[in-house]
mmCIF file of C-alpha atoms in Angstrom:
data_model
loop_
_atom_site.group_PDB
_atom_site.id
_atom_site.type_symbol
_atom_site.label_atom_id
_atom_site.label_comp_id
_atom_site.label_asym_id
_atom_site.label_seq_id
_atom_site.Cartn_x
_atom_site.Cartn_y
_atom_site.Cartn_z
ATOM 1 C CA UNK A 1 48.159 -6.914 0.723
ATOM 2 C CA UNK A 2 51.577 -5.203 0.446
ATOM 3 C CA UNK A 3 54.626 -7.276 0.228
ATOM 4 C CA UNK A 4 58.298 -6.721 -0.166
ATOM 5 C CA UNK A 5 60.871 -9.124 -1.778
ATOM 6 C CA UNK A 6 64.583 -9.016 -1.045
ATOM 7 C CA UNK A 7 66.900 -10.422 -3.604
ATOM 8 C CA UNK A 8 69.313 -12.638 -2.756
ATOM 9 C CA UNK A 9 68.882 -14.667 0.401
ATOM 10 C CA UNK A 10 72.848 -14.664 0.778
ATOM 11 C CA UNK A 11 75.209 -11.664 0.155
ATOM 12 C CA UNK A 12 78.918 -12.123 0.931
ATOM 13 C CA UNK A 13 81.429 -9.060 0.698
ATOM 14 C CA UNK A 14 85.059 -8.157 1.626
ATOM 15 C CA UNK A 15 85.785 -5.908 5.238
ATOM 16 C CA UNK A 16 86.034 -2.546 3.327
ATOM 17 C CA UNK A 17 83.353 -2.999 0.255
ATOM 18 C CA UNK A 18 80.011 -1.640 -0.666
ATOM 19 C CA UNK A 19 77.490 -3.543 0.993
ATOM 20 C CA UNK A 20 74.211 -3.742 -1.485
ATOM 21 C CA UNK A 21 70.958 -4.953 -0.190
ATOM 22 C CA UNK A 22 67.728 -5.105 -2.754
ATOM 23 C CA UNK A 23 64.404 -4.754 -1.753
ATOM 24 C CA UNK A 24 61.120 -4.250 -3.537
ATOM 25 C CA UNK A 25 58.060 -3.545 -2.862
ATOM 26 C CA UNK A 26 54.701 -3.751 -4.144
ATOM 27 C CA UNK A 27 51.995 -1.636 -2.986
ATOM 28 C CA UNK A 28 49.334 0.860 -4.041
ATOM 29 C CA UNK A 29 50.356 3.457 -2.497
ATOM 30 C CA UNK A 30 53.617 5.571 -1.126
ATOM 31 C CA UNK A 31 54.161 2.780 1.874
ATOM 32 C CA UNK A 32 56.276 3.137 4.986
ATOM 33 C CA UNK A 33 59.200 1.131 5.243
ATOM 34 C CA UNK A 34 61.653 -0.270 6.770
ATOM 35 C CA UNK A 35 65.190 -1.909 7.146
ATOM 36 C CA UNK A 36 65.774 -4.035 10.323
ATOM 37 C CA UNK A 37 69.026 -6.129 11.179
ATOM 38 C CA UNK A 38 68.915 -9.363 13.288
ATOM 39 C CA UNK A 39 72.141 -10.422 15.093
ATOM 40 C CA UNK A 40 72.485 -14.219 15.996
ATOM 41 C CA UNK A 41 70.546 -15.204 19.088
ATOM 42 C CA UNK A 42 69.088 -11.635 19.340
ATOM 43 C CA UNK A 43 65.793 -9.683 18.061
ATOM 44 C CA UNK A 44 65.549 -7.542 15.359
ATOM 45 C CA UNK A 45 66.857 -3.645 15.755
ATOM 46 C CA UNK A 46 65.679 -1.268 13.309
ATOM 47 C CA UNK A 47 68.692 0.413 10.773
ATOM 48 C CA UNK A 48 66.089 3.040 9.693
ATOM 49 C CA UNK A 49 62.621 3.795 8.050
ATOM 50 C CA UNK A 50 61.133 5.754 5.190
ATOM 51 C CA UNK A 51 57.754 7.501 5.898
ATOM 52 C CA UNK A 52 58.095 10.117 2.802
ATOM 53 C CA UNK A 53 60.134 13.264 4.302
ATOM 54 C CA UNK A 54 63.001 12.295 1.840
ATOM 55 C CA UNK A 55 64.373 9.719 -0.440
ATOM 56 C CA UNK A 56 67.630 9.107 0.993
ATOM 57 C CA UNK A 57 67.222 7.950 4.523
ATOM 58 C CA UNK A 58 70.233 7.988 6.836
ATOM 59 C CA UNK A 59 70.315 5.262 9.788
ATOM 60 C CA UNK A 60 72.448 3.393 12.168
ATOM 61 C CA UNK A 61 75.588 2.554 11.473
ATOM 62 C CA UNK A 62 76.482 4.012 8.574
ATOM 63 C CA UNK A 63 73.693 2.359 6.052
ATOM 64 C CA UNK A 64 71.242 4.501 4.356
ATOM 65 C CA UNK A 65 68.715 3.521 1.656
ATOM 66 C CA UNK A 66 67.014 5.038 -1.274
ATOM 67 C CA UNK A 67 63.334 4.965 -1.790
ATOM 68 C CA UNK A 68 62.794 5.219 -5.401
ATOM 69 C CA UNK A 69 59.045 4.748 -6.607
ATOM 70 C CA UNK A 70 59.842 4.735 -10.169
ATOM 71 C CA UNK A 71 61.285 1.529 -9.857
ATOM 72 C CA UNK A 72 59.037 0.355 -6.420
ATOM 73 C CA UNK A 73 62.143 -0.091 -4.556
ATOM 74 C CA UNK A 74 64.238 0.949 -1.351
ATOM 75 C CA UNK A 75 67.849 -0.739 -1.479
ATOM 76 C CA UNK A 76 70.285 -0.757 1.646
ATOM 77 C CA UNK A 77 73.793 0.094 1.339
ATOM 78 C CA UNK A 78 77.140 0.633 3.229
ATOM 79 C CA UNK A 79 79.902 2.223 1.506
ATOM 80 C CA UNK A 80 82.656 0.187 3.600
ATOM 81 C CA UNK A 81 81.521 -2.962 5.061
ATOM 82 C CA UNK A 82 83.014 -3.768 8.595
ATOM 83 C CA UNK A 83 83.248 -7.424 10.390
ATOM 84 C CA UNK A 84 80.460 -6.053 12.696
ATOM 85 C CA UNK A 85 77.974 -6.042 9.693
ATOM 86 C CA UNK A 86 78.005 -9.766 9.454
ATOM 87 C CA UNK A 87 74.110 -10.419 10.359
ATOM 88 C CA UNK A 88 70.443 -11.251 8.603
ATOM 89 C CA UNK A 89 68.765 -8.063 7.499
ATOM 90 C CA UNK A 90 64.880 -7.673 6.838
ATOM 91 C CA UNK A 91 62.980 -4.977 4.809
ATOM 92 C CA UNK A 92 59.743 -4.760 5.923
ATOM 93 C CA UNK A 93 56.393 -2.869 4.603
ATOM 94 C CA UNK A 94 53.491 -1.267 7.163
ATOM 95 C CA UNK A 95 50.095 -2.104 5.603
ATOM 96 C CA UNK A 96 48.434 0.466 7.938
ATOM 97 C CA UNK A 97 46.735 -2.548 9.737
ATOM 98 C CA UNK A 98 48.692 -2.570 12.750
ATOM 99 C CA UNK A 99 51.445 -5.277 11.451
ATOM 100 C CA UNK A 100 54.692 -5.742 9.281
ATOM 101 C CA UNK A 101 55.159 -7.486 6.405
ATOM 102 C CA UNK A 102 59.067 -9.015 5.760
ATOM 103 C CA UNK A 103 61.055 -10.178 3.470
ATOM 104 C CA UNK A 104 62.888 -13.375 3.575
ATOM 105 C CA UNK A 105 65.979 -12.002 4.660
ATOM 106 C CA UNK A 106 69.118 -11.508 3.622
ATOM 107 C CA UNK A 107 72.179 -12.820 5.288
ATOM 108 C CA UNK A 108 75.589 -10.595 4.944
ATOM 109 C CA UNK A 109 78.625 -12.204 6.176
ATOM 110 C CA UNK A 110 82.395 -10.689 5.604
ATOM 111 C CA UNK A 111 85.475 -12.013 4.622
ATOM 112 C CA UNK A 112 88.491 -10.971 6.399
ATOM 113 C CA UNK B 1 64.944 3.262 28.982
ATOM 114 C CA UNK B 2 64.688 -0.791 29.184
ATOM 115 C CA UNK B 3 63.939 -2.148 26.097
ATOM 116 C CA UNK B 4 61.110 -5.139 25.389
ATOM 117 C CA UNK B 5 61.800 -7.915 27.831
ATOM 118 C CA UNK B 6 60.805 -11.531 27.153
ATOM 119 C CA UNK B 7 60.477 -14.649 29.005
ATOM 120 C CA UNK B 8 61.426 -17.120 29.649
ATOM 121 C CA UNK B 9 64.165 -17.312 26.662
ATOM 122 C CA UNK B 10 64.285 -21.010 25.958
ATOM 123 C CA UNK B 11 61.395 -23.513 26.222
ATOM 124 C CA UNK B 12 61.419 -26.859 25.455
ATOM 125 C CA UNK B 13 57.883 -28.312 25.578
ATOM 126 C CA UNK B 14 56.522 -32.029 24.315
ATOM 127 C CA UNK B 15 53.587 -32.175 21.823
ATOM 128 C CA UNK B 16 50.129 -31.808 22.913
ATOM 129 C CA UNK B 17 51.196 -29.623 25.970
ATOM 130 C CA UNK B 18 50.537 -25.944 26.236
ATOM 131 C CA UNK B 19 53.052 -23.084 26.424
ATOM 132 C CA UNK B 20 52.690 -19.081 28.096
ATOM 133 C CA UNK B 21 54.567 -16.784 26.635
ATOM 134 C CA UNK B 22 55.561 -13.353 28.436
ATOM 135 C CA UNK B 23 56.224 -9.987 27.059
ATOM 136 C CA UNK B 24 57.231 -6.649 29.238
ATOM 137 C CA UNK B 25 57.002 -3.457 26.480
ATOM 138 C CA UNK B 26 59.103 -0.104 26.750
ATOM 139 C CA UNK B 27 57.432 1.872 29.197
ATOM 140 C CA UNK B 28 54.996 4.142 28.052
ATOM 141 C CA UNK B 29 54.497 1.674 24.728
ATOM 142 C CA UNK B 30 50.899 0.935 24.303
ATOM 143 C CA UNK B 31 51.037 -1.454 21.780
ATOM 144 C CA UNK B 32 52.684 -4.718 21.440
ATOM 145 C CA UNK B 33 52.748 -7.188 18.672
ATOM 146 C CA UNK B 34 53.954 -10.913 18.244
ATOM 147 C CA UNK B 35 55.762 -12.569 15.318
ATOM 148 C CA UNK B 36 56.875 -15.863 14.565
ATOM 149 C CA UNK B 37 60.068 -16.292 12.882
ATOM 150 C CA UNK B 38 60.913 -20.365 11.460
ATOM 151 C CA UNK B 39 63.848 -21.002 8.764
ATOM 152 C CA UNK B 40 60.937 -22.365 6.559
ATOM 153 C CA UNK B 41 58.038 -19.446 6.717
ATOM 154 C CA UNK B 42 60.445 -16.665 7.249
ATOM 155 C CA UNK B 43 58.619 -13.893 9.999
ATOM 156 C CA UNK B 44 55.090 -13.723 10.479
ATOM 157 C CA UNK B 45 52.756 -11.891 12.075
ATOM 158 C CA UNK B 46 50.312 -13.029 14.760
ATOM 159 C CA UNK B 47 48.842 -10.610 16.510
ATOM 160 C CA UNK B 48 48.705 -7.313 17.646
ATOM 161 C CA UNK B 49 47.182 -5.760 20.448
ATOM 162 C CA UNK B 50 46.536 -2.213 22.292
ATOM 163 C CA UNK B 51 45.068 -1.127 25.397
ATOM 164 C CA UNK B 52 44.033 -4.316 26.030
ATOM 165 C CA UNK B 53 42.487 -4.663 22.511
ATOM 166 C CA UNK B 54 43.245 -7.070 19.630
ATOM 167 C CA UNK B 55 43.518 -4.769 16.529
ATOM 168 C CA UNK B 56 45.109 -7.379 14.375
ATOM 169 C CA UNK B 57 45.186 -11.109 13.863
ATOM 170 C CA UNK B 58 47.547 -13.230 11.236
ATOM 171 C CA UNK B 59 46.595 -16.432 10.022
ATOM 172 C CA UNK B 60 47.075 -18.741 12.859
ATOM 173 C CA UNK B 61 45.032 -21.620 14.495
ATOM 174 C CA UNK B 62 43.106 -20.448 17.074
ATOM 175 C CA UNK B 63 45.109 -22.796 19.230
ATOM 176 C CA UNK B 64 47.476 -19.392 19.345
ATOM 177 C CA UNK B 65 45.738 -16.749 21.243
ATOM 178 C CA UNK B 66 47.675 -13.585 23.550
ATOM 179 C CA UNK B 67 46.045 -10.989 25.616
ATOM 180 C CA UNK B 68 47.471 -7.658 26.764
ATOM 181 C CA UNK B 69 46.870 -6.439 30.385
ATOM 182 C CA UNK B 70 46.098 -3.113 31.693
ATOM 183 C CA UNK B 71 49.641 -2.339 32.131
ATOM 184 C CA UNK B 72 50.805 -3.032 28.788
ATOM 185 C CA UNK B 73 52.380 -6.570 29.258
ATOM 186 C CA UNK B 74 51.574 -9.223 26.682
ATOM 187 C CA UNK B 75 51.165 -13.430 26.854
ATOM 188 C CA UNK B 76 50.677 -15.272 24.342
ATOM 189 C CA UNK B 77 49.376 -18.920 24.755
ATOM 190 C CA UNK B 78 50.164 -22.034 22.416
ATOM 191 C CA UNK B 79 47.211 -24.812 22.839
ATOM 192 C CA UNK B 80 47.967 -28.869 22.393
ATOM 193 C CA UNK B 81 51.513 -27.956 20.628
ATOM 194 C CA UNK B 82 52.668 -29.560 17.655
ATOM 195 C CA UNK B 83 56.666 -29.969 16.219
ATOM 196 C CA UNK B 84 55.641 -27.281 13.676
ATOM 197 C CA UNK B 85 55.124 -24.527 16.303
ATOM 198 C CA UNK B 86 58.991 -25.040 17.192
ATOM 199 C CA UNK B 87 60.059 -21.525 16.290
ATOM 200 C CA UNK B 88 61.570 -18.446 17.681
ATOM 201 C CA UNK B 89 58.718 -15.946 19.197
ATOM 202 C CA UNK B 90 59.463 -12.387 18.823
ATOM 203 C CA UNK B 91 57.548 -9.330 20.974
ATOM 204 C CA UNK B 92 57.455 -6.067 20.234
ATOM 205 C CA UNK B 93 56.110 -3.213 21.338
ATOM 206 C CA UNK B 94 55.468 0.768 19.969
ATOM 207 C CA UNK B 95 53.794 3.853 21.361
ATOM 208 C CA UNK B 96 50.518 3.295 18.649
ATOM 209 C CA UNK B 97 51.144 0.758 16.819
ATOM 210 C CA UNK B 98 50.404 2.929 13.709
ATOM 211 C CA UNK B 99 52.014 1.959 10.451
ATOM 212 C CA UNK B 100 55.007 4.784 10.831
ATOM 213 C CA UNK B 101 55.858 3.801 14.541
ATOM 214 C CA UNK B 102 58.617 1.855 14.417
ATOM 215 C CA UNK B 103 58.742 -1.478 16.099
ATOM 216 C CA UNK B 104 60.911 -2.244 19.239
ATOM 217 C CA UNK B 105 61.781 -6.065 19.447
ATOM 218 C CA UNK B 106 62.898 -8.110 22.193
ATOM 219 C CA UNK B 107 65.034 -10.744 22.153
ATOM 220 C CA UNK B 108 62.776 -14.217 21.604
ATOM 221 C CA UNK B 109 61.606 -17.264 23.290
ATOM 222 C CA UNK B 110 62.685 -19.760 21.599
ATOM 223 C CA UNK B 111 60.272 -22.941 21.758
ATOM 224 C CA UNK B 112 61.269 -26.304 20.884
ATOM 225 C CA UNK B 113 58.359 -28.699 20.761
ATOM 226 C CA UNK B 114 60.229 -32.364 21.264
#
């Protein structure tokens, strides 16, 4: 079964910073995935996906991500973080079975 | 376009009663999944279904069970409920389900089992 794993379950950062988000993933073949971002009391909204058109994908926001299979990964960043991007964000693998797999979760908060 | 609609958006239920979940999709979405999301387990999957047909099921008692109706709209049911099950329950719904559709959420139910 694919999986991902996010690393670090806690990421804090200063308004203006990079914002770095790890994921990795394990799976057999080139997978589809994808970055969501859950605000408190609310569902999740997806950021954006990869399905193999390109390496850098762009998404909401101003966050983009990398896919890089060398290194089975697909990191989330943000060149300048803003007070808005204080929330839990998921990557998430398609297994091609009708379902998502998440990560754990990472929650982003910013200091002032 | 409305997005996925849930309801009711807080439960609170006692243990060993039963609970009916509601989900509305984006129109023209033909499938629509459910996902439980604790602090503990993190979110997982429970089922998936499309035009009326389960496709997928995660690894849940079969005291949780959902059906889709002709229209689309999803319920899922919770059987004899225990304190575990207290959790937030997330819809959502995409036009095929397939594993490059994206996923539309809605907002939750959240159940508390007292």
């Amino acid at each position: 079964a694919q999986s991902v794993t996010q690393l670090g379950s806690h990421v804090s950062v200063s308004e203006g910073a990079l914002v770095l988000l790890r994921c990795n993933y394990s799976s057999s073949v080139p997978p589809y995935l994808f970055w969501y971002v859950q605000y408190p009391n609310q569902g999740l909204q997806l950021l954006l996906k990869y399905t193999s058109a390109a390496t850098l994908v762009k998404g909401i926001n101003g966050f983009e991500a990398e896919f890089k299979k060398s290194e089975t990964s697909f990191h989330l960043t943000k060149p300048s973080a803003h007070m808005s991007d204080a929330a839990e964000y998921f990557c998430a693998v398609s297994d091609n079975r009708y379902k998502l797999s998440f990560g754990a979760g990472t929650t982003v908060t910013v200091r002032a | 376009k409305a997005g996925v609609t849930q309801t009711p958006r807080y439960l609170i239920k006692t243990r060993g009663q039963q609970v009916t979940l509601s989900c509305s999709p984006i129109s023209g979405h033909r499938s629509v999944s459910w996902y439980q999301q604790t602090p503990g387990q993190g979110l997982q999957f429970l089922f998936e279904y499309f035009s009326e047909t389960q496709r997928n099921k995660g690894n849940f008692p079969g005291r949780f069970s959902g059906r889709q109706f002709s229209n689309s709209r999803s319920e899922m049911n919770v059987s004899t409920l225990e304190l575990g099950d207290s959790a937030l329950y997330l819809c959502a719904s995409s036009s095929t389900g397939v594993a490059n559709s994206p996923l539309h959420f809605g907002n939750g139910t959240r159940l508390t089992v007292t």
